[in-house]
GROMACS .gro file of C-alpha atoms in nm:
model
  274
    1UNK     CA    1   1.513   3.434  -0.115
    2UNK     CA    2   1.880   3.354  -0.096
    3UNK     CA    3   2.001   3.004  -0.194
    4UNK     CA    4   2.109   2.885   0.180
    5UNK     CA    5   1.761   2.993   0.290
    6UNK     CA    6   1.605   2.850  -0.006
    7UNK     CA    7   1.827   2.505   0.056
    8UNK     CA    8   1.734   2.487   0.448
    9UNK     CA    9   1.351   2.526   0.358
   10UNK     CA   10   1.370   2.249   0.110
   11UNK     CA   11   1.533   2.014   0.359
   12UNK     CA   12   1.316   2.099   0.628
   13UNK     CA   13   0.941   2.005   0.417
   14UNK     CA   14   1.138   1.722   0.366
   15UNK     CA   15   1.002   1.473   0.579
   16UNK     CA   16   0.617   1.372   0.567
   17UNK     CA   17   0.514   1.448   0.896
   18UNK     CA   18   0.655   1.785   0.917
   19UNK     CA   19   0.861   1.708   1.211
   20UNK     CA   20   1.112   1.962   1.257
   21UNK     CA   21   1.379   2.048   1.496
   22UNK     CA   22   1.499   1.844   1.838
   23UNK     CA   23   1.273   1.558   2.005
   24UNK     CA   24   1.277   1.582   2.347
   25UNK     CA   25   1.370   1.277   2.374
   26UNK     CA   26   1.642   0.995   2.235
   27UNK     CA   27   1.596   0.908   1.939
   28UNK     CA   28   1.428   0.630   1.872
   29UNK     CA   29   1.216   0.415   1.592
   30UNK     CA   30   0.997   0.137   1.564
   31UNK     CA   31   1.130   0.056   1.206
   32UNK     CA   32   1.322  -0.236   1.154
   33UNK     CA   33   1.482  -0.308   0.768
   34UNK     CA   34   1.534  -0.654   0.720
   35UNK     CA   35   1.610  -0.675   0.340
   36UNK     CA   36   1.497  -0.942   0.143
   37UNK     CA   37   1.284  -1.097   0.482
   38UNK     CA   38   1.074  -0.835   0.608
   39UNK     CA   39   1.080  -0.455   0.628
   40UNK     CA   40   0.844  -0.236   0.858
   41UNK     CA   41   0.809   0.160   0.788
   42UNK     CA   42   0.667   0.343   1.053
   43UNK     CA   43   0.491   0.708   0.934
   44UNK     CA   44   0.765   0.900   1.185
   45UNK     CA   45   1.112   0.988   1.028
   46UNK     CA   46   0.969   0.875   0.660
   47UNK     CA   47   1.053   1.150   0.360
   48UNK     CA   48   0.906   1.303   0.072
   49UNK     CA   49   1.018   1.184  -0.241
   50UNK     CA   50   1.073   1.415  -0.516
   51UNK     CA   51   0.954   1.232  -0.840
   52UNK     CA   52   0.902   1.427  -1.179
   53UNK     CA   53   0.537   1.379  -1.304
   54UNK     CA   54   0.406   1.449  -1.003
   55UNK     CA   55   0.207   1.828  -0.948
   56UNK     CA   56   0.160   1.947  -0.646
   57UNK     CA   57   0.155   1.592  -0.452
   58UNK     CA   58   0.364   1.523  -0.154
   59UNK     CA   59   0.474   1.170  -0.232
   60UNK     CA   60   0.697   0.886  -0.021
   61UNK     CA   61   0.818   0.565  -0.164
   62UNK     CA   62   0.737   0.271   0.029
   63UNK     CA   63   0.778  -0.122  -0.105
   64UNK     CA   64   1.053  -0.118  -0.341
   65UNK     CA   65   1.294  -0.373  -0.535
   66UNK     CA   66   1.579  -0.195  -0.326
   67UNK     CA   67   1.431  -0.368  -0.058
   68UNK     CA   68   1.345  -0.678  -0.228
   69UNK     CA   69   1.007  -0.690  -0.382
   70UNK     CA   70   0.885  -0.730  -0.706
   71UNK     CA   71   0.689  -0.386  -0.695
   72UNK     CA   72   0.657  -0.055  -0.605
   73UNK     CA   73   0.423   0.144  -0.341
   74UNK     CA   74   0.354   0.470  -0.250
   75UNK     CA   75   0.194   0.695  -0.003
   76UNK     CA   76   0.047   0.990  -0.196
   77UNK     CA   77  -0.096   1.337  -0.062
   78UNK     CA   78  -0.249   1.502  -0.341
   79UNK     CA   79  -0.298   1.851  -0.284
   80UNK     CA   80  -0.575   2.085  -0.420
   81UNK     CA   81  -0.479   2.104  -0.767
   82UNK     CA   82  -0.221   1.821  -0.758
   83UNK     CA   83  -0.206   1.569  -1.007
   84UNK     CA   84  -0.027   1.336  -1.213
   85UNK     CA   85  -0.096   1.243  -1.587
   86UNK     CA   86   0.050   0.921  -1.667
   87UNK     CA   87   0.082   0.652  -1.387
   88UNK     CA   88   0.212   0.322  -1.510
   89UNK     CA   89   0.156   0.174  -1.782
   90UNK     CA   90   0.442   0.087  -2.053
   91UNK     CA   91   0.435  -0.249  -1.908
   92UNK     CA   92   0.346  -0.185  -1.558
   93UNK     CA   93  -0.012  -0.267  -1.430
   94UNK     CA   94  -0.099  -0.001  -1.144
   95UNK     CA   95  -0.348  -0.012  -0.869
   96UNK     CA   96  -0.488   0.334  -0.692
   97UNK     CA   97  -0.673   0.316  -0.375
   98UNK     CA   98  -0.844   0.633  -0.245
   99UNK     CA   99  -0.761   0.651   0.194
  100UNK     CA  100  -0.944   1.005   0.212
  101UNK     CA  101  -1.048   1.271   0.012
  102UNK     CA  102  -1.147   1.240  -0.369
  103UNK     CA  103  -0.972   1.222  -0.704
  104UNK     CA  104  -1.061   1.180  -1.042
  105UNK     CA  105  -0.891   0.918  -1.208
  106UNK     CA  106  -0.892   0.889  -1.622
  107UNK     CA  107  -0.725   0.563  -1.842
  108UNK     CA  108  -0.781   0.444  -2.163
  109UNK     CA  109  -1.171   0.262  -2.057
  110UNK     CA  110  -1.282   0.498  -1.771
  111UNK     CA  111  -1.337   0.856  -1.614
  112UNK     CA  112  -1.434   0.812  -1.253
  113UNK     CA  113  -1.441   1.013  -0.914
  114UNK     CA  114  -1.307   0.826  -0.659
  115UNK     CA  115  -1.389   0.850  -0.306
  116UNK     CA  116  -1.265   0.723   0.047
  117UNK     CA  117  -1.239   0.352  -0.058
  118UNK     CA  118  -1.264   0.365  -0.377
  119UNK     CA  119  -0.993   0.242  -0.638
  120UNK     CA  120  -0.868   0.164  -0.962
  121UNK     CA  121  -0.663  -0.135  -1.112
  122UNK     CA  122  -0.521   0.012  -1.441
  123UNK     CA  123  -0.373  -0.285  -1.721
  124UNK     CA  124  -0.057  -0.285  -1.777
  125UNK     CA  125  -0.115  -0.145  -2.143
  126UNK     CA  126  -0.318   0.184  -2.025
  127UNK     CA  127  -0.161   0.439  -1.806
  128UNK     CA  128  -0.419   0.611  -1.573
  129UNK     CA  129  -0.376   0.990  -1.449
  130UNK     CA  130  -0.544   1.161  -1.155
  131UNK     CA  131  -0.646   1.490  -1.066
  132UNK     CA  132  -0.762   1.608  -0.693
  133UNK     CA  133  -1.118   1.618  -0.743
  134UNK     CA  134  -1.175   1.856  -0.452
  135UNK     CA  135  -1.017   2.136  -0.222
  136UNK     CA  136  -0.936   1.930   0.049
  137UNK     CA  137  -0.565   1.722   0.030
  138UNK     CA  138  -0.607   1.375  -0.121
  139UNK     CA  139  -0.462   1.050   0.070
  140UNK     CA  140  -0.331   0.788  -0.170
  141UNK     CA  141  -0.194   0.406  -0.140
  142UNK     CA  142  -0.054   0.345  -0.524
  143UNK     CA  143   0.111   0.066  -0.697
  144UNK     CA  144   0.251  -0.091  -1.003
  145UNK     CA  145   0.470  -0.360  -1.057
  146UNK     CA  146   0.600  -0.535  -1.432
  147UNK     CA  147   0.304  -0.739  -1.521
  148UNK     CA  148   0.362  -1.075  -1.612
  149UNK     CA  149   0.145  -1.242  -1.930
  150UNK     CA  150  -0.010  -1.554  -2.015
  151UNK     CA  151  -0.102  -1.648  -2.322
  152UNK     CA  152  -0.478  -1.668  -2.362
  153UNK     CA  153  -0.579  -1.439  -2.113
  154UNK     CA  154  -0.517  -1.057  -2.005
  155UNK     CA  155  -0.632  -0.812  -1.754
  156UNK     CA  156  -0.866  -0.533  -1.760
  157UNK     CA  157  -0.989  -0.211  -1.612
  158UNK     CA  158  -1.156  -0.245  -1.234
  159UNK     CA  159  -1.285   0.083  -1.111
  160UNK     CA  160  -1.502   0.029  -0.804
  161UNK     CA  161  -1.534   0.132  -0.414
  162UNK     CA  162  -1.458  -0.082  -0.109
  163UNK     CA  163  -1.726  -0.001   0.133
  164UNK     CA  164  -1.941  -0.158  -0.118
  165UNK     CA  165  -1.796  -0.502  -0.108
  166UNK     CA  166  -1.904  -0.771   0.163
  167UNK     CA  167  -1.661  -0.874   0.432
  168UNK     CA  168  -1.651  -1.240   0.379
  169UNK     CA  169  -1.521  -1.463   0.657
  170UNK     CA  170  -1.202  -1.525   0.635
  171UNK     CA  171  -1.126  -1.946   0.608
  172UNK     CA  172  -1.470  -1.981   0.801
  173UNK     CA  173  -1.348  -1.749   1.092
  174UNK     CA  174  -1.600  -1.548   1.236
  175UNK     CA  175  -1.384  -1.259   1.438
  176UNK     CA  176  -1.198  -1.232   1.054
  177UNK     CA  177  -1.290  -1.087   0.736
  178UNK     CA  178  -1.124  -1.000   0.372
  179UNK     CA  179  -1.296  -0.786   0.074
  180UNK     CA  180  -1.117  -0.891  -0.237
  181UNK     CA  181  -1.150  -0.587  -0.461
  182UNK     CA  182  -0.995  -0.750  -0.778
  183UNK     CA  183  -1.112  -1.035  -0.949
  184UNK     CA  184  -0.803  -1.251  -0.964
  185UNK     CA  185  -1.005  -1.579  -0.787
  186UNK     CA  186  -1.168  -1.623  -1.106
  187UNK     CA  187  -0.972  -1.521  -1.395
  188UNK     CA  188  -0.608  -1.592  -1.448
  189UNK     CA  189  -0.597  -1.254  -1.663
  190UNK     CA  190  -0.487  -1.082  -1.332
  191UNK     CA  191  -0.139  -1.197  -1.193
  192UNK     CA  192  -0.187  -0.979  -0.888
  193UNK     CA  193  -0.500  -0.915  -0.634
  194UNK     CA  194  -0.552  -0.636  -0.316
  195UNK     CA  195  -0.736  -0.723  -0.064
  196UNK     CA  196  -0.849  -0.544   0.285
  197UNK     CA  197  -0.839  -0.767   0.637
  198UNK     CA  198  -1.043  -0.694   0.911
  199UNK     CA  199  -0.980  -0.846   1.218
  200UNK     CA  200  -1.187  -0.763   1.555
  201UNK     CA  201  -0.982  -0.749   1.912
  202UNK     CA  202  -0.890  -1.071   2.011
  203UNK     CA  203  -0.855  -1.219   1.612
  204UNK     CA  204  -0.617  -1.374   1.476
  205UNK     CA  205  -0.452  -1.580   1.178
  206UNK     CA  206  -0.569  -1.953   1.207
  207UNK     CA  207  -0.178  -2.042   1.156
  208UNK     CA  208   0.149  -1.894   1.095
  209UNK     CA  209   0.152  -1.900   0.729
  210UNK     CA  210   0.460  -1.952   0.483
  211UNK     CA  211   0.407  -1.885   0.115
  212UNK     CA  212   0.579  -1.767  -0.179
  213UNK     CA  213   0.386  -1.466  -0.241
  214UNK     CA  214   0.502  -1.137  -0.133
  215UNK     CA  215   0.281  -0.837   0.012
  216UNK     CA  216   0.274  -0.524   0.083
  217UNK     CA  217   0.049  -0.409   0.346
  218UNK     CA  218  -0.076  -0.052   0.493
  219UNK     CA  219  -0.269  -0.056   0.793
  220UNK     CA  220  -0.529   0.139   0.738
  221UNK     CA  221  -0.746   0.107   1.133
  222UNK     CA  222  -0.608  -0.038   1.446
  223UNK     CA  223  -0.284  -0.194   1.596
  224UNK     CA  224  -0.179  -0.554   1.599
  225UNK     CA  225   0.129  -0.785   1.716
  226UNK     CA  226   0.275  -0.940   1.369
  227UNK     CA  227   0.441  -1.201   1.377
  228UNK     CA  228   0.739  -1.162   1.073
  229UNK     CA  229   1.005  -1.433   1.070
  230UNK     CA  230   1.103  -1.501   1.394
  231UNK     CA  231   0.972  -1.167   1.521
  232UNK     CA  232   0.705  -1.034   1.681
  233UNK     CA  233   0.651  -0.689   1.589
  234UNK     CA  234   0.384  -0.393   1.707
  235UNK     CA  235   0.235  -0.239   1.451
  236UNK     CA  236  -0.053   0.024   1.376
  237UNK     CA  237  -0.220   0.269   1.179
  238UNK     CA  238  -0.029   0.426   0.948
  239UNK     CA  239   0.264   0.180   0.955
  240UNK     CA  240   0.395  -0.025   0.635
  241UNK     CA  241   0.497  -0.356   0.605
  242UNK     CA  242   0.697  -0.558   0.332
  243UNK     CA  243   0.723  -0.916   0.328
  244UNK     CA  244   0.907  -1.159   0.107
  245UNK     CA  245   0.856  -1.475  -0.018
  246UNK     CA  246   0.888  -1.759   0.264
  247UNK     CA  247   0.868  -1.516   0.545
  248UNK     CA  248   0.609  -1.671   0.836
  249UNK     CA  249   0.361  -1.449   0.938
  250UNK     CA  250   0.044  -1.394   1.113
  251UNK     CA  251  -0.127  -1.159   1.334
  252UNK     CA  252  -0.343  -1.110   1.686
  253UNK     CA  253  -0.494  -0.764   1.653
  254UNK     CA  254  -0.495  -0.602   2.016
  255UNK     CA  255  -0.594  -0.230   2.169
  256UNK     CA  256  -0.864  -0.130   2.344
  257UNK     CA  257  -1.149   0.001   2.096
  258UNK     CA  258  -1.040  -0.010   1.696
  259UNK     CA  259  -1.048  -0.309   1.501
  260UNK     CA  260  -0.753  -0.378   1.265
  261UNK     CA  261  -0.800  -0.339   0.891
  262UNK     CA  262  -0.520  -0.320   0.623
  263UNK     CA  263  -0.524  -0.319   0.258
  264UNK     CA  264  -0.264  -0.561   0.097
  265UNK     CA  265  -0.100  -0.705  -0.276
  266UNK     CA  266  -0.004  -1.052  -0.306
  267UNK     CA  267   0.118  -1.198  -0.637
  268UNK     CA  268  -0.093  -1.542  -0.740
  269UNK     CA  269  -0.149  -1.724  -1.073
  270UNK     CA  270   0.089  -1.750  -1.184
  271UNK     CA  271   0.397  -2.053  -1.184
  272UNK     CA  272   0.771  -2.031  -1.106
  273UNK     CA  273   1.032  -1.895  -1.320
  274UNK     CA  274   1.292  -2.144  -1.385
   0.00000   0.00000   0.00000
């Protein structure tokens, strides 16, 4: 293969959905990039990111600090054979959560196979690698972020699978629920939690909240009007949202049959930096 041919096929694999050539119509996109407010990343005109460490994974950057937050996510496709050996760590605590498919994931206190749903919040001291632990592609949400101590108290190893968590109602809210997969509520060890909403047509936030925390959210089921700032914004499966500190926002999940679930960080336990 030439080097123009090889350069055009390189470009085209480029983006995530595979899109290629003319739309039929205008161009158009439901992103909007609001830096240091709020940032929403739809799945259509996204890219692969080309990221040494990673084997045979298709892999897109997501949350960022170039966009204003504290950490880092990704959208992963691990391919049959795919891998990576040495996800944060060096400082940086890292979260896995499998969307579909299976992996097996390896740090310094456990060898697991994950499946859809399951997940794995790796300290900050132990790197954690994975492996596709199956023919079919793999369908990752990752993170990491700089983990911030306290003296006293530290975090550890969390290996375990959403499905089997209870939805409890969310602030006494029967249409809304949240699985909190880490367990940050109860020990101060853990600077960081993910949780999973679940709200049923119709639900909604019980107020427009305003906090300091920042998240980063996937929707994983679903479609919703979110309110972000001063905006109200559509959003659905597949989309990504950013929000900084101070930014209002709440939801009303709407369609016809799905209910809306997303996974999410937020920062907690931790006091202001003067």
């Amino acid at each position: 293969m030439n080097m123009t041919k090889w350069k055009v096929r390189k470009f085209i694999m480029s983006y995530l959905n595979g899109q290629t050539g003319y739309r039929d119509e205008l161009l158009t996109t439901r992103s909007v990039v609001k830096k240091e407010n709020y940032v929403l990343i739809e799945p259509d005109g996204i890219v692969k990111n080309m990221i040494p460490g990673y084997e045979k994974c298709d892999v897109t950057i997501l949350g960022s600090p170039q966009m204003g937050a504290s950490f880092v996510d990704y959208l992963i496709t691990v391919r049959d054979g795919g891998y990576n050996s040495a996800f944060g760590g060096e400082g940086l605590e890292s979260f896995i959560y499998v969307m579909e498919g299976s992996i097996k994931v390896k740090n310094a206190d456990k060898e697991e196979v994950l499946t859809g749903g399951g997940y794995i919040y790796s300290p900050a001291s132990k790197k954690v690698s994975f492996v596709n632990a199956g023919k079919e592609d793999a369908k990752l949400f990752a993170y990491k972020r700089r983990y911030e101590e306290l003296a006293g108290y530290c975090a550890y190893t969390v290996v375990g699978n959403s499905n089997d968590l209870p939805w409890i109602p969310y602030e006494g809210m029967e249409n809304c629920y949240i699985r909190n997969l880490l367990p940050a509520a109860e020990n101060f060890g853990f600077d960081m939690n993910m949780h999973i909403l679940k709200f049923h047509l119709g639900a909604s936030h019980g107020y427009i909240e305003t906090h300091i925390q920042e998240h980063g959210m996937y929707f994983l089921t679903g479609s919703a009007m979110y309110r972000l700032d001063n905006d109200w914004v559509p959003v659905k499966k597949g989309d990504y949202v950013f929000m900084d500190a101070y930014c209002p926002q709440a939801c009303y999940a709407v369609g016809r049959e799905e209910d809306l679930t997303y996974l999410y960080s937020k920062d907690c336990n931790r006091d202001v930096k003067l």
